Short mmCIF file of C-alpha atoms in Angstrom, two decimals:
data_model
loop_
_atom_site.label_atom_id
_atom_site.label_comp_id
_atom_site.label_asym_id
_atom_site.label_seq_id
_atom_site.Cartn_x
_atom_site.Cartn_y
_atom_site.Cartn_z
CA ALA R 259 28.48 151.00 66.14
CA GLN R 260 27.99 148.81 69.00
CA SER R 261 31.33 146.72 70.28
CA VAL R 262 31.44 144.45 74.25
CA THR R 263 34.54 144.37 76.05
CA GLN R 264 35.02 141.43 78.57
CA LEU R 265 37.08 142.17 80.94
CA ASP R 266 38.61 138.90 81.77
CA SER R 267 39.52 136.20 79.30
CA HIS R 268 39.65 133.15 82.48
CA VAL R 269 38.11 134.00 86.19
CA SER R 270 38.91 131.35 88.12
CA VAL R 271 36.91 130.34 91.90
CA SER R 272 36.37 128.01 94.08
CA GLU R 273 33.09 126.76 94.94
CA GLY R 274 30.81 128.42 97.07
CA THR R 275 32.29 131.21 96.42
CA PRO R 276 31.52 135.01 94.92
CA VAL R 277 31.55 135.12 90.55
CA LEU R 278 31.89 138.13 89.28
CA LEU R 279 32.86 138.97 84.99
CA ARG R 280 32.54 142.45 83.62
CA CYS R 281 31.52 143.59 80.96
CA ASN R 282 31.23 146.81 79.11
CA TYR R 283 30.46 148.34 76.21
CA SER R 284 29.30 150.42 73.95
CA SER R 285 26.63 151.77 71.75
CA SER R 286 25.27 154.53 69.90
CA TYR R 287 21.94 153.92 71.03
CA SER R 288 20.14 152.99 73.89
CA PRO R 289 21.51 149.34 74.06
CA SER R 290 19.44 146.02 75.05
CA LEU R 291 22.04 143.55 76.60
CA PHE R 292 22.67 140.05 76.69
CA TRP R 293 24.83 137.58 78.88
CA TYR R 294 24.70 134.09 77.51
CA VAL R 295 26.21 130.35 78.09
CA GLN R 296 27.88 128.28 76.60
CA HIS R 297 28.24 125.09 78.32
CA PRO R 298 30.88 122.62 76.52
CA ASN R 299 29.34 121.08 73.26
CA LYS R 300 26.39 123.10 73.31
CA GLY R 301 24.36 125.47 71.75
CA LEU R 302 24.65 129.52 73.44
CA GLN R 303 21.62 129.34 76.12
CA LEU R 304 20.73 132.94 77.20
CA LEU R 305 20.71 133.86 80.98
CA LEU R 306 19.88 136.94 81.41
CA LYS R 307 18.62 140.02 79.80
CA TYR R 308 18.31 143.64 79.75
CA THR R 309 16.05 145.88 77.46
CA SER R 310 15.99 149.50 79.38
CA ALA R 311 13.72 148.07 81.93
CA ALA R 312 14.90 147.40 85.60
CA THR R 313 18.77 148.88 86.27
CA LEU R 314 19.04 145.12 88.22
CA VAL R 315 18.47 142.32 85.53
CA LYS R 316 18.12 138.50 87.54
CA GLY R 317 18.76 135.56 85.09
CA ILE R 318 18.69 131.67 85.65
CA ASN R 319 20.56 129.80 88.12
CA GLY R 320 21.29 132.83 90.78
CA PHE R 321 22.50 135.08 87.85
CA GLU R 322 22.36 138.37 87.83
CA ALA R 323 23.45 141.25 86.20
CA GLU R 324 23.44 144.77 86.79
CA PHE R 325 23.28 148.26 83.68
CA LYS R 326 24.94 151.17 84.77
CA LYS R 327 25.34 153.36 82.13
CA SER R 328 27.40 156.15 84.04
CA GLU R 329 30.06 153.55 83.76
CA THR R 330 29.20 151.63 80.39
CA SER R 331 29.02 148.28 81.61
CA PHE R 332 27.49 145.12 82.10
CA HIS R 333 28.90 142.96 84.76
CA LEU R 334 27.69 139.36 85.80
CA THR R 335 27.75 138.51 88.58
CA LYS R 336 26.79 135.60 91.30
CA PRO R 337 26.86 134.40 95.02
CA SER R 338 27.69 131.52 95.72
CA ALA R 339 29.40 129.39 92.77
CA HIS R 340 28.14 125.97 91.51
CA MET R 341 30.02 123.14 89.28
CA SER R 342 27.60 122.93 86.78
CA ASP R 343 28.43 126.70 86.43
CA ALA R 344 31.44 126.09 84.46
CA ALA R 345 31.10 127.40 81.14
CA GLU R 346 32.18 130.18 78.99
CA TYR R 347 30.01 132.96 79.14
CA PHE R 348 29.42 135.48 76.46
CA CYS R 349 28.79 139.60 77.20
CA VAL R 350 26.97 140.62 74.35
CA VAL R 351 25.15 143.69 72.69
CA LYS R 352 22.19 144.19 70.34
CA ALA R 353 22.05 146.91 67.69
CA GLY R 354 19.11 149.92 67.89
CA GLY R 355 17.77 152.19 65.50
CA THR R 356 17.43 150.58 62.07
CA SER R 357 18.87 146.71 63.12
CA TYR R 358 17.43 143.87 62.12
CA GLY R 359 18.82 142.74 65.54
CA LYS R 360 21.92 142.04 65.05
CA LEU R 361 24.01 141.43 68.09
CA THR R 362 27.80 141.72 68.76
CA PHE R 363 29.57 139.35 71.19
CA GLY R 364 32.24 139.48 73.43
CA GLN R 365 35.58 138.05 73.31
CA GLY R 366 34.09 135.72 75.77
CA THR R 367 35.58 134.44 79.18
CA ILE R 368 36.34 131.50 79.90
CA LEU R 369 34.58 130.42 83.63
CA THR R 370 36.76 127.56 86.06
CA VAL R 371 34.80 125.76 89.27
CA HIS R 372 37.42 124.72 91.38
CA PRO R 373 35.39 122.12 94.41
CA GLU X 181 10.74 123.98 75.25
CA PRO X 182 10.59 124.45 71.80
CA GLU X 183 14.59 124.68 70.54
CA VAL X 184 16.69 125.68 67.46
CA THR X 185 17.90 123.01 66.07
CA GLN X 186 20.50 121.85 64.05
CA THR X 187 22.88 119.50 61.23
CA PRO X 188 24.85 118.15 61.22
CA SER X 189 26.57 118.79 63.67
CA HIS X 190 29.97 118.50 62.52
CA GLN X 191 30.45 118.89 58.57
CA VAL X 192 33.98 118.27 57.48
CA THR X 193 34.12 118.64 53.44
CA GLN X 194 37.31 119.87 50.62
CA MET X 195 38.22 123.55 49.90
CA GLY X 196 36.18 124.61 46.70
CA GLN X 197 32.61 122.27 47.74
CA GLU X 198 29.37 123.70 48.13
CA VAL X 199 28.05 122.79 52.22
CA ILE X 200 24.92 123.73 53.26
CA LEU X 201 24.63 123.76 56.52
CA ARG X 202 20.79 123.35 57.86
CA CYS X 203 18.90 124.35 60.86
CA VAL X 204 15.25 124.51 61.80
CA PRO X 205 13.99 127.46 64.51
CA ILE X 206 11.69 128.32 66.75
CA SER X 207 8.34 127.79 65.05
CA ASN X 208 7.00 130.27 65.90
CA HIS X 209 9.61 133.18 65.23
CA LEU X 210 9.81 135.34 62.71
CA TYR X 211 13.23 137.18 62.17
CA PHE X 212 16.71 134.35 61.83
CA TYR X 213 19.71 134.06 61.92
CA TRP X 214 23.24 132.79 61.08
CA TYR X 215 26.51 134.11 63.24
CA ARG X 216 30.09 132.36 63.03
CA GLN X 217 32.94 131.61 66.12
CA ILE X 218 36.35 131.19 64.02
CA LEU X 219 37.85 129.04 66.67
CA GLY X 220 39.84 131.10 69.45
CA GLN X 221 37.77 134.40 68.16
CA LYS X 222 34.06 136.86 68.85
CA VAL X 223 31.15 134.88 68.08
CA GLU X 224 30.49 136.61 64.11
CA PHE X 225 27.23 138.45 62.93
CA LEU X 226 26.53 136.78 59.33
CA VAL X 227 22.94 138.14 58.54
CA SER X 228 19.34 138.57 59.53
CA PHE X 229 16.77 137.29 57.41
CA TYR X 230 12.48 138.38 57.82
CA ASN X 231 10.09 138.33 55.19
CA ASN X 232 12.18 135.87 53.79
CA GLU X 233 14.95 137.88 52.84
CA ILE X 234 18.07 139.56 54.13
CA SER X 235 17.07 142.23 56.15
CA GLU X 236 20.36 142.93 56.97
CA LYS X 237 24.60 141.31 56.50
CA SER X 238 27.84 141.56 57.88
CA GLU X 239 30.77 142.18 55.16
CA ILE X 240 32.41 138.84 55.71
CA PHE X 241 28.98 137.45 54.37
CA ASP X 242 30.47 138.23 50.35
CA ASP X 243 28.94 135.97 47.68
CA GLN X 244 30.11 132.68 47.74
CA PHE X 245 27.26 132.95 50.56
CA SER X 246 23.47 132.48 50.09
CA VAL X 247 20.63 131.69 53.10
CA GLU X 248 17.00 130.50 52.18
CA ARG X 249 14.00 128.99 53.84
CA PRO X 250 13.03 126.38 51.77
CA ASP X 251 9.86 125.11 53.02
CA GLY X 252 8.46 127.44 55.86
CA SER X 253 10.76 125.33 58.97
CA ASN X 254 14.13 125.31 57.85
CA PHE X 255 16.14 127.88 57.04
CA THR X 256 19.61 126.82 55.61
CA LEU X 257 23.45 128.14 54.92
CA LYS X 258 25.00 127.07 51.64
CA ILE X 259 28.52 128.00 50.71
CA ARG X 260 29.26 128.03 47.23
CA SER X 261 33.17 127.69 47.17
CA THR X 262 34.51 126.61 50.11
CA LYS X 263 37.98 128.00 51.75
CA LEU X 264 40.22 126.71 54.20
CA GLU X 265 39.42 129.51 56.21
CA ASP X 266 35.57 129.25 56.29
CA SER X 267 36.49 126.64 58.81
CA ALA X 268 33.95 127.46 62.24
CA MET X 269 31.14 126.68 63.94
CA TYR X 270 28.51 127.53 63.09
CA PHE X 271 24.94 129.18 64.95
CA CYS X 272 21.72 129.48 63.61
CA ALA X 273 19.45 131.98 65.80
CA SER X 274 15.98 132.94 65.81
CA GLY X 275 13.24 135.55 67.86
CA PHE X 276 9.93 136.14 67.53
CA GLY X 277 10.96 140.13 67.43
CA THR X 278 13.84 142.58 67.00
CA GLY X 279 13.69 143.82 70.50
CA ASN X 280 12.89 139.73 71.44
CA GLU X 281 16.70 138.05 72.70
CA GLN X 282 17.75 134.98 69.92
CA TYR X 283 17.28 131.84 70.57
CA PHE X 284 20.91 130.09 69.22
CA GLY X 285 20.76 126.57 68.17
CA PRO X 286 24.06 123.85 69.51
CA GLY X 287 26.06 125.14 66.22
CA THR X 288 27.61 123.19 62.86
CA ARG X 289 31.73 123.07 63.83
CA LEU X 290 32.68 122.86 59.64
CA THR X 291 35.64 121.74 58.79
CA VAL X 292 37.47 122.23 55.41
CA THR X 293 40.83 120.15 54.27
#
C-alpha cells in the first residue's frame, strides 16, 4: 500500500522568497511521485514527476523536487515565489506492482504569496 | 495542446436521482480514471478503465457507480441513486500508459440536495 503525507496544510511566503512544500511518502514498490497544482476553479495540472531517473526533477514554472529515498521525501521547491504561484499543491504517489496506475494523493498544501 | 474536458462543470441533483458525469479524455490515451474530492478531504481514486473494462476500483466504487466508454471518445461516470455523501468534485483523468502521467480535467462539482 502507498500513502502520502504533506507536512503543511498552509504555507505563506512573500513574493521573491523561496518556496518549500514538504512531502513524505510510503510505498511498497519503487514509487513514481508527482506534484500537481490546482489553481482556483481550474483542474489539476502536472508540475513535475519522478520515475526513478534523476533524483532532482525539474518541472514547469521554475519548480523542482528532490527524491530522497533514505528520508522517503519528495519536497517541492522554488527559488523565488511569484504571485501567480498561489494555488493548492498536491504530492501524489503512483502505485506500482499490478496497479493500473491508481494515484494516491496527499491532503494538499495551500500556498499563499504576499506582495 | 490537448486537454481533458468534463461536462457539466456543476450539477445539482436531488437525493435518489441518477446522474451521469461526462468526460472527453485526450484522444490517443488508453487508460481512463475517475477521482473525487469531498470538500475538505483528499482527492480519492474511484476507478480505472482500460480496454473497455474496469481494471481497478476502490472500496468507494460500489454498485451505485458505473463507468462506460460508449463511443470511443466519451468516458462517463454514472451514479444510479445519489446520496448526500456523493456531493463532491469529480475529476476525470487519462493517460497513455500506466507508467505515464495522468492528465486531469477541470472537474464536475456534484451537489446532492
